[in-house]
Amino acid sequence: MSDQALPLAPGALAPRSRAAARADRLRALTAWALSAPAVILMALLLIGPVIGVMALSLTDYQLGASTLSYIGLDNYAEMFGDRVFHTALINTLLYVAVVVPGSVFLGLGIALLIESGTSGRALYRAIYFLPVMATLIAMAIVWEFMLHPQFGLINLALGRIGIPAQNWLTDGDLALWVLAAIGIWQAVGFNMVLFMAGLVSIPRFLYDAAEMDGVPGAWARFRLVTWPMLGPVTLFVVVITSIRSFQVFDTVHVLTKGGPNKATEVLLYTMYAEGFEFFRSGYAAAVTVVFLAFVLALTLVKIGVLDRKVHYS
């Protein structure tokens, strides 16, 4: 009898193929069933409200009114022609442009200094992380007393060295920059912790290899080893800090109320004022939609530009 395998009868593989297809469908259904609670929750808590806000922005609804009318893009047309909205957008961009690089580079510098030390690391970490744990509204009230033009600690300290007192929160040329400085102070600790986690994860043998290759000095080691290996952490820190900076509201609401003369008006405060002070919910929803679109676009641009320069180990 020949050892050559006999040919299979036509259709012999069909039962096995049908069984495999049924198993694949069962696995797919099981996967959807297991992920269904998370998908439903995301739809209810994230996607649903966004769709609701977009729909509301196309109406003339006012808070407390029993009726509303569809007005199309009239809210957006009014918004883009509104001087207050333009001022709020420019102020928000200036705030982000100051807070993001300031808090990112200061956080990185502090993380490097703490990690290079030999003692007191836990104490310094706790000190710099305290602003992150504190309630921002409570800290804003403390800052209001510190910046008071008559008895504020900052003006008293400046007076000791011959610098005249300043109206930090009522001077239109200073108020936005003061809020940006408070924003940097509040964000530095969070960024420091993220950078310290990134520094700890860098393999030590890379520094040993750099030293064996004759890399001179700490700056060269930072430029050739530390900074490239911190690429993923830096990307995450920049994106998160940008989003948090766009969401500035607490300090503006407590310290300046958008003044003086709209010098510190930002997008989130414009939304709040239009929706809960002037009760123009439809217009506030339109501002919200533009705010969300702007944050999303800026985040995608940052990821697209920075991700090309990130080294993933």
PDB file of C-alpha atoms in Angstrom:
ATOM      1  CA  MET A   1       0.000   0.000   0.000  1.00  0.00           C
ATOM      2  CA  SER A   2       1.423   3.378  -1.033  1.00  0.00           C
ATOM      3  CA  ASP A   3       2.491   5.880   1.669  1.00  0.00           C
ATOM      4  CA  GLN A   4       1.152   8.785  -0.416  1.00  0.00           C
ATOM      5  CA  ALA A   5      -1.690  10.579   1.378  1.00  0.00           C
ATOM      6  CA  LEU A   6      -5.095  10.088  -0.105  1.00  0.00           C
ATOM      7  CA  PRO A   7      -6.823  13.245  -1.378  1.00  0.00           C
ATOM      8  CA  LEU A   8      -9.544  14.625   0.869  1.00  0.00           C
ATOM      9  CA  ALA A   9     -13.082  14.455  -0.310  1.00  0.00           C
ATOM     10  CA  PRO A  10     -14.619  17.714  -1.511  1.00  0.00           C
ATOM     11  CA  GLY A  11     -16.238  19.658   1.349  1.00  0.00           C
ATOM     12  CA  ALA A  12     -14.278  17.848   4.085  1.00  0.00           C
ATOM     13  CA  LEU A  13     -12.905  21.152   5.399  1.00  0.00           C
ATOM     14  CA  ALA A  14     -16.274  22.886   5.427  1.00  0.00           C
ATOM     15  CA  PRO A  15     -17.409  21.719   8.890  1.00  0.00           C
ATOM     16  CA  ARG A  16     -14.126  22.829  10.448  1.00  0.00           C
ATOM     17  CA  SER A  17     -14.307  26.239   8.684  1.00  0.00           C
ATOM     18  CA  ARG A  18     -17.867  26.782   9.884  1.00  0.00           C
ATOM     19  CA  ALA A  19     -16.827  25.887  13.424  1.00  0.00           C
ATOM     20  CA  ALA A  20     -13.905  28.342  13.281  1.00  0.00           C
ATOM     21  CA  ALA A  21     -16.209  31.076  11.978  1.00  0.00           C
ATOM     22  CA  ARG A  22     -18.668  30.443  14.788  1.00  0.00           C
ATOM     23  CA  ALA A  23     -15.840  30.588  17.328  1.00  0.00           C
ATOM     24  CA  ASP A  24     -14.639  33.919  15.884  1.00  0.00           C
ATOM     25  CA  ARG A  25     -18.150  35.360  16.065  1.00  0.00           C
ATOM     26  CA  LEU A  26     -18.503  34.134  19.637  1.00  0.00           C
ATOM     27  CA  ARG A  27     -15.212  35.763  20.627  1.00  0.00           C
ATOM     28  CA  ALA A  28     -16.268  39.019  18.964  1.00  0.00           C
ATOM     29  CA  LEU A  29     -19.629  39.013  20.725  1.00  0.00           C
ATOM     30  CA  THR A  30     -17.932  38.230  24.036  1.00  0.00           C
ATOM     31  CA  ALA A  31     -15.506  41.116  23.536  1.00  0.00           C
ATOM     32  CA  TRP A  32     -18.359  43.534  22.780  1.00  0.00           C
ATOM     33  CA  ALA A  33     -20.351  42.284  25.743  1.00  0.00           C
ATOM     34  CA  LEU A  34     -17.404  42.803  28.094  1.00  0.00           C
ATOM     35  CA  SER A  35     -16.637  46.280  26.730  1.00  0.00           C
ATOM     36  CA  ALA A  36     -20.294  47.346  26.506  1.00  0.00           C
ATOM     37  CA  PRO A  37     -20.464  48.897  30.026  1.00  0.00           C
ATOM     38  CA  ALA A  38     -17.399  51.056  29.338  1.00  0.00           C
ATOM     39  CA  VAL A  39     -18.680  52.043  25.879  1.00  0.00           C
ATOM     40  CA  ILE A  40     -22.115  52.966  27.249  1.00  0.00           C
ATOM     41  CA  LEU A  41     -20.556  54.926  30.115  1.00  0.00           C
ATOM     42  CA  MET A  42     -18.280  56.808  27.710  1.00  0.00           C
ATOM     43  CA  ALA A  43     -21.227  57.613  25.460  1.00  0.00           C
ATOM     44  CA  LEU A  44     -23.325  58.878  28.373  1.00  0.00           C
ATOM     45  CA  LEU A  45     -20.618  60.876  30.154  1.00  0.00           C
ATOM     46  CA  LEU A  46     -18.420  62.097  27.280  1.00  0.00           C
ATOM     47  CA  ILE A  47     -19.947  61.869  23.834  1.00  0.00           C
ATOM     48  CA  GLY A  48     -23.545  62.558  24.901  1.00  0.00           C
ATOM     49  CA  PRO A  49     -22.847  65.886  26.645  1.00  0.00           C
ATOM     50  CA  VAL A  50     -20.674  67.081  23.743  1.00  0.00           C
ATOM     51  CA  ILE A  51     -23.472  66.345  21.283  1.00  0.00           C
ATOM     52  CA  GLY A  52     -25.919  68.083  23.617  1.00  0.00           C
ATOM     53  CA  VAL A  53     -23.740  71.200  23.835  1.00  0.00           C
ATOM     54  CA  MET A  54     -23.337  71.281  20.049  1.00  0.00           C
ATOM     55  CA  ALA A  55     -27.108  71.062  19.623  1.00  0.00           C
ATOM     56  CA  LEU A  56     -27.692  73.755  22.262  1.00  0.00           C
ATOM     57  CA  SER A  57     -25.264  76.095  20.490  1.00  0.00           C
ATOM     58  CA  LEU A  58     -27.628  76.187  17.505  1.00  0.00           C
ATOM     59  CA  THR A  59     -30.464  77.609  19.589  1.00  0.00           C
ATOM     60  CA  ASP A  60     -31.317  80.857  21.369  1.00  0.00           C
ATOM     61  CA  TYR A  61     -31.970  79.100  24.681  1.00  0.00           C
ATOM     62  CA  GLN A  62     -31.661  81.206  27.828  1.00  0.00           C
ATOM     63  CA  LEU A  63     -31.231  79.660  31.255  1.00  0.00           C
ATOM     64  CA  GLY A  64     -34.618  79.161  32.872  1.00  0.00           C
ATOM     65  CA  ALA A  65     -36.635  79.730  29.707  1.00  0.00           C
ATOM     66  CA  SER A  66     -39.425  77.285  28.910  1.00  0.00           C
ATOM     67  CA  THR A  67     -38.974  77.504  25.129  1.00  0.00           C
ATOM     68  CA  LEU A  68     -36.156  77.746  22.622  1.00  0.00           C
ATOM     69  CA  SER A  69     -35.800  78.345  18.904  1.00  0.00           C
ATOM     70  CA  TYR A  70     -33.406  77.007  16.309  1.00  0.00           C
ATOM     71  CA  ILE A  71     -31.220  79.847  15.005  1.00  0.00           C
ATOM     72  CA  GLY A  72     -28.526  77.913  13.133  1.00  0.00           C
ATOM     73  CA  LEU A  73     -25.068  79.484  13.192  1.00  0.00           C
ATOM     74  CA  ASP A  74     -26.164  82.897  14.487  1.00  0.00           C
ATOM     75  CA  ASN A  75     -24.420  82.355  17.834  1.00  0.00           C
ATOM     76  CA  TYR A  76     -21.142  81.584  16.067  1.00  0.00           C
ATOM     77  CA  ALA A  77     -21.492  84.610  13.785  1.00  0.00           C
ATOM     78  CA  GLU A  78     -22.074  86.837  16.815  1.00  0.00           C
ATOM     79  CA  MET A  79     -19.187  85.254  18.694  1.00  0.00           C
ATOM     80  CA  PHE A  80     -16.604  85.747  15.949  1.00  0.00           C
ATOM     81  CA  GLY A  81     -17.650  89.380  15.683  1.00  0.00           C
ATOM     82  CA  ASP A  82     -17.542  89.933  19.448  1.00  0.00           C
ATOM     83  CA  ARG A  83     -14.625  91.980  20.781  1.00  0.00           C
ATOM     84  CA  VAL A  84     -14.858  90.285  24.187  1.00  0.00           C
ATOM     85  CA  PHE A  85     -14.451  86.861  22.604  1.00  0.00           C
ATOM     86  CA  HIS A  86     -11.404  88.023  20.634  1.00  0.00           C
ATOM     87  CA  THR A  87      -9.886  89.472  23.807  1.00  0.00           C
ATOM     88  CA  ALA A  88     -10.577  86.260  25.745  1.00  0.00           C
ATOM     89  CA  LEU A  89      -9.018  84.138  23.010  1.00  0.00           C
ATOM     90  CA  ILE A  90      -5.864  86.283  22.839  1.00  0.00           C
ATOM     91  CA  ASN A  91      -5.523  86.332  26.630  1.00  0.00           C
ATOM     92  CA  THR A  92      -5.931  82.555  26.790  1.00  0.00           C
ATOM     93  CA  LEU A  93      -3.256  82.032  24.134  1.00  0.00           C
ATOM     94  CA  LEU A  94      -0.873  84.400  25.936  1.00  0.00           C
ATOM     95  CA  TYR A  95      -1.512  82.615  29.232  1.00  0.00           C
ATOM     96  CA  VAL A  96      -0.818  79.213  27.652  1.00  0.00           C
ATOM     97  CA  ALA A  97       2.291  80.543  25.879  1.00  0.00           C
ATOM     98  CA  VAL A  98       3.749  81.626  29.226  1.00  0.00           C
ATOM     99  CA  VAL A  99       2.583  78.841  31.550  1.00  0.00           C
ATOM    100  CA  VAL A 100       3.414  75.826  29.377  1.00  0.00           C
ATOM    101  CA  PRO A 101       7.133  76.486  28.713  1.00  0.00           C
ATOM    102  CA  GLY A 102       7.626  78.049  32.135  1.00  0.00           C
ATOM    103  CA  SER A 103       6.159  75.150  34.103  1.00  0.00           C
ATOM    104  CA  VAL A 104       7.673  72.462  31.843  1.00  0.00           C
ATOM    105  CA  PHE A 105      11.251  73.740  32.009  1.00  0.00           C
ATOM    106  CA  LEU A 106      11.068  74.659  35.691  1.00  0.00           C
ATOM    107  CA  GLY A 107       9.600  71.252  36.486  1.00  0.00           C
ATOM    108  CA  LEU A 108      12.391  69.563  34.554  1.00  0.00           C
ATOM    109  CA  GLY A 109      15.054  71.693  36.234  1.00  0.00           C
ATOM    110  CA  ILE A 110      13.740  71.001  39.729  1.00  0.00           C
ATOM    111  CA  ALA A 111      13.475  67.283  38.985  1.00  0.00           C
ATOM    112  CA  LEU A 112      17.093  67.221  37.815  1.00  0.00           C
ATOM    113  CA  LEU A 113      18.273  69.103  40.905  1.00  0.00           C
ATOM    114  CA  ILE A 114      16.398  66.807  43.299  1.00  0.00           C
ATOM    115  CA  GLU A 115      17.558  63.619  41.564  1.00  0.00           C
ATOM    116  CA  SER A 116      21.159  64.818  41.540  1.00  0.00           C
ATOM    117  CA  GLY A 117      21.097  65.438  45.304  1.00  0.00           C
ATOM    118  CA  THR A 118      22.082  62.918  47.919  1.00  0.00           C
ATOM    119  CA  SER A 119      19.837  63.932  50.836  1.00  0.00           C
ATOM    120  CA  GLY A 120      16.492  65.541  51.527  1.00  0.00           C
ATOM    121  CA  ARG A 121      14.841  64.271  48.350  1.00  0.00           C
ATOM    122  CA  ALA A 122      11.557  63.356  50.045  1.00  0.00           C
ATOM    123  CA  LEU A 123      11.351  66.777  51.731  1.00  0.00           C
ATOM    124  CA  TYR A 124      11.936  68.700  48.507  1.00  0.00           C
ATOM    125  CA  ARG A 125       9.448  66.548  46.638  1.00  0.00           C
ATOM    126  CA  ALA A 126       6.789  67.268  49.263  1.00  0.00           C
ATOM    127  CA  ILE A 127       7.517  71.011  49.256  1.00  0.00           C
ATOM    128  CA  TYR A 128       7.243  71.395  45.496  1.00  0.00           C
ATOM    129  CA  PHE A 129       4.216  69.113  45.264  1.00  0.00           C
ATOM    130  CA  LEU A 130       2.206  70.995  47.904  1.00  0.00           C
ATOM    131  CA  PRO A 131       0.623  73.471  45.401  1.00  0.00           C
ATOM    132  CA  VAL A 132      -0.730  70.513  43.421  1.00  0.00           C
ATOM    133  CA  MET A 133      -2.446  69.015  46.470  1.00  0.00           C
ATOM    134  CA  ALA A 134      -3.861  72.330  47.709  1.00  0.00           C
ATOM    135  CA  THR A 135      -7.267  73.578  46.587  1.00  0.00           C
ATOM    136  CA  LEU A 136      -6.613  76.191  43.928  1.00  0.00           C
ATOM    137  CA  ILE A 137      -9.471  78.461  45.038  1.00  0.00           C
ATOM    138  CA  ALA A 138      -8.140  78.510  48.608  1.00  0.00           C
ATOM    139  CA  MET A 139      -4.627  79.231  47.355  1.00  0.00           C
ATOM    140  CA  ALA A 140      -5.995  81.984  45.093  1.00  0.00           C
ATOM    141  CA  ILE A 141      -7.440  83.703  48.153  1.00  0.00           C
ATOM    142  CA  VAL A 142      -4.019  83.484  49.816  1.00  0.00           C
ATOM    143  CA  TRP A 143      -2.441  84.975  46.696  1.00  0.00           C
ATOM    144  CA  GLU A 144      -5.003  87.795  46.816  1.00  0.00           C
ATOM    145  CA  PHE A 145      -3.775  88.792  50.267  1.00  0.00           C
ATOM    146  CA  MET A 146      -0.127  88.436  49.242  1.00  0.00           C
ATOM    147  CA  LEU A 147      -0.674  90.688  46.202  1.00  0.00           C
ATOM    148  CA  HIS A 148      -2.680  93.353  48.026  1.00  0.00           C
ATOM    149  CA  PRO A 149      -1.291  96.808  47.092  1.00  0.00           C
ATOM    150  CA  GLN A 150      -1.256  98.147  50.700  1.00  0.00           C
ATOM    151  CA  PHE A 151      -0.434  95.272  53.041  1.00  0.00           C
ATOM    152  CA  GLY A 152       0.495  92.425  50.714  1.00  0.00           C
ATOM    153  CA  LEU A 153       3.657  90.508  51.564  1.00  0.00           C
ATOM    154  CA  ILE A 154       5.053  90.885  48.050  1.00  0.00           C
ATOM    155  CA  ASN A 155       4.830  94.690  48.055  1.00  0.00           C
ATOM    156  CA  LEU A 156       6.211  94.812  51.610  1.00  0.00           C
ATOM    157  CA  ALA A 157       9.195  92.688  50.542  1.00  0.00           C
ATOM    158  CA  LEU A 158       9.773  94.803  47.442  1.00  0.00           C
ATOM    159  CA  GLY A 159       9.571  97.978  49.537  1.00  0.00           C
ATOM    160  CA  ARG A 160      12.455  96.728  51.688  1.00  0.00           C
ATOM    161  CA  ILE A 161      14.734  96.815  48.640  1.00  0.00           C
ATOM    162  CA  GLY A 162      13.462 100.142  47.304  1.00  0.00           C
ATOM    163  CA  ILE A 163      11.007  98.920  44.657  1.00  0.00           C
ATOM    164  CA  PRO A 164       7.693 100.817  44.692  1.00  0.00           C
ATOM    165  CA  ALA A 165       4.458  98.963  45.399  1.00  0.00           C
ATOM    166  CA  GLN A 166       2.467  97.682  42.419  1.00  0.00           C
ATOM    167  CA  ASN A 167      -1.230  97.163  41.835  1.00  0.00           C
ATOM    168  CA  TRP A 168      -0.694  93.593  40.722  1.00  0.00           C
ATOM    169  CA  LEU A 169      -4.318  92.644  40.110  1.00  0.00           C
ATOM    170  CA  THR A 170      -5.817  95.996  39.073  1.00  0.00           C
ATOM    171  CA  ASP A 171      -3.153  97.082  36.595  1.00  0.00           C
ATOM    172  CA  GLY A 172      -4.139  95.941  33.102  1.00  0.00           C
ATOM    173  CA  ASP A 173      -0.490  95.646  32.063  1.00  0.00           C
ATOM    174  CA  LEU A 174       0.397  93.329  34.955  1.00  0.00           C
ATOM    175  CA  ALA A 175      -2.677  91.311  35.885  1.00  0.00           C
ATOM    176  CA  LEU A 176      -2.494  88.617  33.168  1.00  0.00           C
ATOM    177  CA  TRP A 177       1.219  88.025  33.782  1.00  0.00           C
ATOM    178  CA  VAL A 178       0.588  87.712  37.521  1.00  0.00           C
ATOM    179  CA  LEU A 179      -2.058  85.059  36.836  1.00  0.00           C
ATOM    180  CA  ALA A 180       0.397  83.270  34.539  1.00  0.00           C
ATOM    181  CA  ALA A 181       3.032  83.286  37.298  1.00  0.00           C
ATOM    182  CA  ILE A 182       0.487  81.736  39.688  1.00  0.00           C
ATOM    183  CA  GLY A 183      -0.320  79.151  37.021  1.00  0.00           C
ATOM    184  CA  ILE A 184       3.354  78.238  36.701  1.00  0.00           C
ATOM    185  CA  TRP A 185       3.666  77.953  40.483  1.00  0.00           C
ATOM    186  CA  GLN A 186       0.674  75.630  40.579  1.00  0.00           C
ATOM    187  CA  ALA A 187       1.800  73.390  37.673  1.00  0.00           C
ATOM    188  CA  VAL A 188       5.510  73.030  38.442  1.00  0.00           C
ATOM    189  CA  GLY A 189       5.073  70.388  41.147  1.00  0.00           C
ATOM    190  CA  PHE A 190       2.963  68.111  38.963  1.00  0.00           C
ATOM    191  CA  ASN A 191       5.418  68.361  36.074  1.00  0.00           C
ATOM    192  CA  MET A 192       8.321  67.758  38.452  1.00  0.00           C
ATOM    193  CA  VAL A 193       6.824  64.449  39.616  1.00  0.00           C
ATOM    194  CA  LEU A 194       6.315  63.287  36.025  1.00  0.00           C
ATOM    195  CA  PHE A 195       9.867  64.200  35.046  1.00  0.00           C
ATOM    196  CA  MET A 196      11.272  62.474  38.131  1.00  0.00           C
ATOM    197  CA  ALA A 197       9.446  59.296  37.115  1.00  0.00           C
ATOM    198  CA  GLY A 198      11.001  59.615  33.675  1.00  0.00           C
ATOM    199  CA  LEU A 199      14.489  60.196  35.086  1.00  0.00           C
ATOM    200  CA  VAL A 200      14.258  57.111  37.293  1.00  0.00           C
ATOM    201  CA  SER A 201      13.294  54.966  34.296  1.00  0.00           C
ATOM    202  CA  ILE A 202      16.387  55.881  32.253  1.00  0.00           C
ATOM    203  CA  PRO A 203      18.799  52.900  32.262  1.00  0.00           C
ATOM    204  CA  ARG A 204      22.016  53.661  34.146  1.00  0.00           C
ATOM    205  CA  PHE A 205      24.143  51.807  31.636  1.00  0.00           C
ATOM    206  CA  LEU A 206      23.504  54.548  29.084  1.00  0.00           C
ATOM    207  CA  TYR A 207      25.381  57.031  31.272  1.00  0.00           C
ATOM    208  CA  ASP A 208      28.152  54.496  31.801  1.00  0.00           C
ATOM    209  CA  ALA A 209      28.412  53.980  28.056  1.00  0.00           C
ATOM    210  CA  ALA A 210      28.495  57.738  27.481  1.00  0.00           C
ATOM    211  CA  GLU A 211      31.280  58.094  30.037  1.00  0.00           C
ATOM    212  CA  MET A 212      33.273  55.303  28.394  1.00  0.00           C
ATOM    213  CA  ASP A 213      32.836  57.027  25.026  1.00  0.00           C
ATOM    214  CA  GLY A 214      34.363  60.173  26.459  1.00  0.00           C
ATOM    215  CA  VAL A 215      31.259  62.359  26.714  1.00  0.00           C
ATOM    216  CA  PRO A 216      32.513  65.439  28.596  1.00  0.00           C
ATOM    217  CA  GLY A 217      30.524  67.070  31.386  1.00  0.00           C
ATOM    218  CA  ALA A 218      27.016  66.966  32.771  1.00  0.00           C
ATOM    219  CA  TRP A 219      25.537  69.172  30.035  1.00  0.00           C
ATOM    220  CA  ALA A 220      26.730  66.816  27.306  1.00  0.00           C
ATOM    221  CA  ARG A 221      25.286  63.807  29.160  1.00  0.00           C
ATOM    222  CA  PHE A 222      21.980  65.633  29.520  1.00  0.00           C
ATOM    223  CA  ARG A 223      21.884  66.622  25.841  1.00  0.00           C
ATOM    224  CA  LEU A 224      22.929  63.233  24.469  1.00  0.00           C
ATOM    225  CA  VAL A 225      21.306  60.833  26.946  1.00  0.00           C
ATOM    226  CA  THR A 226      18.822  62.385  29.373  1.00  0.00           C
ATOM    227  CA  TRP A 227      16.879  64.684  27.071  1.00  0.00           C
ATOM    228  CA  PRO A 228      16.317  62.151  24.252  1.00  0.00           C
ATOM    229  CA  MET A 229      15.229  59.460  26.738  1.00  0.00           C
ATOM    230  CA  LEU A 230      12.788  61.893  28.351  1.00  0.00           C
ATOM    231  CA  GLY A 231      11.021  62.369  25.010  1.00  0.00           C
ATOM    232  CA  PRO A 232       7.821  60.401  25.814  1.00  0.00           C
ATOM    233  CA  VAL A 233       7.494  62.009  29.243  1.00  0.00           C
ATOM    234  CA  THR A 234       8.100  65.474  27.809  1.00  0.00           C
ATOM    235  CA  LEU A 235       5.433  64.947  25.165  1.00  0.00           C
ATOM    236  CA  PHE A 236       2.927  63.868  27.816  1.00  0.00           C
ATOM    237  CA  VAL A 237       3.825  66.774  30.113  1.00  0.00           C
ATOM    238  CA  VAL A 238       3.502  69.363  27.336  1.00  0.00           C
ATOM    239  CA  VAL A 239       0.107  68.079  26.204  1.00  0.00           C
ATOM    240  CA  ILE A 240      -1.318  67.764  29.726  1.00  0.00           C
ATOM    241  CA  THR A 241       0.019  71.179  30.771  1.00  0.00           C
ATOM    242  CA  SER A 242      -1.421  72.780  27.646  1.00  0.00           C
ATOM    243  CA  ILE A 243      -4.873  71.356  28.320  1.00  0.00           C
ATOM    244  CA  ARG A 244      -4.754  72.375  31.984  1.00  0.00           C
ATOM    245  CA  SER A 245      -3.603  75.881  31.034  1.00  0.00           C
ATOM    246  CA  PHE A 246      -6.473  76.319  28.585  1.00  0.00           C
ATOM    247  CA  GLN A 247      -8.817  75.425  31.440  1.00  0.00           C
ATOM    248  CA  VAL A 248      -7.735  78.359  33.626  1.00  0.00           C
ATOM    249  CA  PHE A 249     -10.753  79.690  35.486  1.00  0.00           C
ATOM    250  CA  ASP A 250     -10.398  79.512  39.279  1.00  0.00           C
ATOM    251  CA  THR A 251      -7.732  82.183  39.678  1.00  0.00           C
ATOM    252  CA  VAL A 252      -9.469  84.498  37.201  1.00  0.00           C
ATOM    253  CA  HIS A 253     -12.809  84.133  38.964  1.00  0.00           C
ATOM    254  CA  VAL A 254     -11.397  84.683  42.455  1.00  0.00           C
ATOM    255  CA  LEU A 255      -8.760  87.343  41.785  1.00  0.00           C
ATOM    256  CA  THR A 256      -9.814  89.537  38.855  1.00  0.00           C
ATOM    257  CA  LYS A 257     -13.305  88.588  37.529  1.00  0.00           C
ATOM    258  CA  GLY A 258     -11.830  89.074  34.049  1.00  0.00           C
ATOM    259  CA  GLY A 259     -10.745  92.660  34.762  1.00  0.00           C
ATOM    260  CA  PRO A 260      -9.476  95.221  34.763  1.00  0.00           C
ATOM    261  CA  ASN A 261     -11.210  96.204  31.500  1.00  0.00           C
ATOM    262  CA  LYS A 262     -11.176  92.575  30.233  1.00  0.00           C
ATOM    263  CA  ALA A 263      -7.381  92.387  30.623  1.00  0.00           C
ATOM    264  CA  THR A 264      -7.652  88.912  32.170  1.00  0.00           C
ATOM    265  CA  GLU A 265     -10.777  87.678  30.373  1.00  0.00           C
ATOM    266  CA  VAL A 266     -10.200  84.067  29.273  1.00  0.00           C
ATOM    267  CA  LEU A 267     -12.381  81.621  27.357  1.00  0.00           C
ATOM    268  CA  LEU A 268     -13.661  79.619  30.306  1.00  0.00           C
ATOM    269  CA  TYR A 269     -14.587  82.775  32.202  1.00  0.00           C
ATOM    270  CA  THR A 270     -16.425  84.048  29.110  1.00  0.00           C
ATOM    271  CA  MET A 271     -18.414  80.797  29.049  1.00  0.00           C
ATOM    272  CA  TYR A 272     -19.238  81.164  32.735  1.00  0.00           C
ATOM    273  CA  ALA A 273     -20.264  84.821  32.425  1.00  0.00           C
ATOM    274  CA  GLU A 274     -22.445  84.281  29.363  1.00  0.00           C
ATOM    275  CA  GLY A 275     -24.096  81.149  30.747  1.00  0.00           C
ATOM    276  CA  PHE A 276     -24.566  81.951  34.443  1.00  0.00           C
ATOM    277  CA  GLU A 277     -24.445  85.740  34.703  1.00  0.00           C
ATOM    278  CA  PHE A 278     -26.197  86.779  31.489  1.00  0.00           C
ATOM    279  CA  PHE A 279     -28.122  83.459  31.203  1.00  0.00           C
ATOM    280  CA  ARG A 280     -27.349  83.128  27.471  1.00  0.00           C
ATOM    281  CA  SER A 281     -26.937  79.378  27.484  1.00  0.00           C
ATOM    282  CA  GLY A 282     -27.033  78.985  23.701  1.00  0.00           C
ATOM    283  CA  TYR A 283     -24.269  81.516  23.182  1.00  0.00           C
ATOM    284  CA  ALA A 284     -22.221  80.009  26.029  1.00  0.00           C
ATOM    285  CA  ALA A 285     -22.600  76.590  24.390  1.00  0.00           C
ATOM    286  CA  ALA A 286     -21.229  78.024  21.133  1.00  0.00           C
ATOM    287  CA  VAL A 287     -18.195  79.370  22.995  1.00  0.00           C
ATOM    288  CA  THR A 288     -17.769  75.928  24.581  1.00  0.00           C
ATOM    289  CA  VAL A 289     -17.805  74.197  21.193  1.00  0.00           C
ATOM    290  CA  VAL A 290     -15.144  76.537  19.831  1.00  0.00           C
ATOM    291  CA  PHE A 291     -13.095  76.060  23.002  1.00  0.00           C
ATOM    292  CA  LEU A 292     -13.235  72.266  22.705  1.00  0.00           C
ATOM    293  CA  ALA A 293     -12.374  72.375  19.001  1.00  0.00           C
ATOM    294  CA  PHE A 294      -9.442  74.687  19.665  1.00  0.00           C
ATOM    295  CA  VAL A 295      -8.040  72.526  22.468  1.00  0.00           C
ATOM    296  CA  LEU A 296      -8.434  69.376  20.374  1.00  0.00           C
ATOM    297  CA  ALA A 297      -6.741  70.940  17.353  1.00  0.00           C
ATOM    298  CA  LEU A 298      -3.848  72.300  19.395  1.00  0.00           C
ATOM    299  CA  THR A 299      -3.377  68.939  21.133  1.00  0.00           C
ATOM    300  CA  LEU A 300      -3.307  67.075  17.817  1.00  0.00           C
ATOM    301  CA  VAL A 301      -0.806  69.556  16.382  1.00  0.00           C
ATOM    302  CA  LYS A 302       1.457  69.249  19.421  1.00  0.00           C
ATOM    303  CA  ILE A 303       1.332  65.462  19.277  1.00  0.00           C
ATOM    304  CA  GLY A 304       1.947  65.437  15.525  1.00  0.00           C
ATOM    305  CA  VAL A 305       4.926  67.796  15.726  1.00  0.00           C
ATOM    306  CA  LEU A 306       6.546  66.540  18.920  1.00  0.00           C
ATOM    307  CA  ASP A 307       5.930  62.832  18.350  1.00  0.00           C
ATOM    308  CA  ARG A 308       8.288  62.884  15.360  1.00  0.00           C
ATOM    309  CA  LYS A 309      11.118  63.970  17.643  1.00  0.00           C
ATOM    310  CA  VAL A 310      10.359  61.559  20.482  1.00  0.00           C
ATOM    311  CA  HIS A 311      12.619  58.585  21.083  1.00  0.00           C
ATOM    312  CA  TYR A 312      10.725  55.575  22.422  1.00  0.00           C
ATOM    313  CA  SER A 313      13.022  53.075  24.120  1.00  0.00           C
TER     314      SER A 313
END
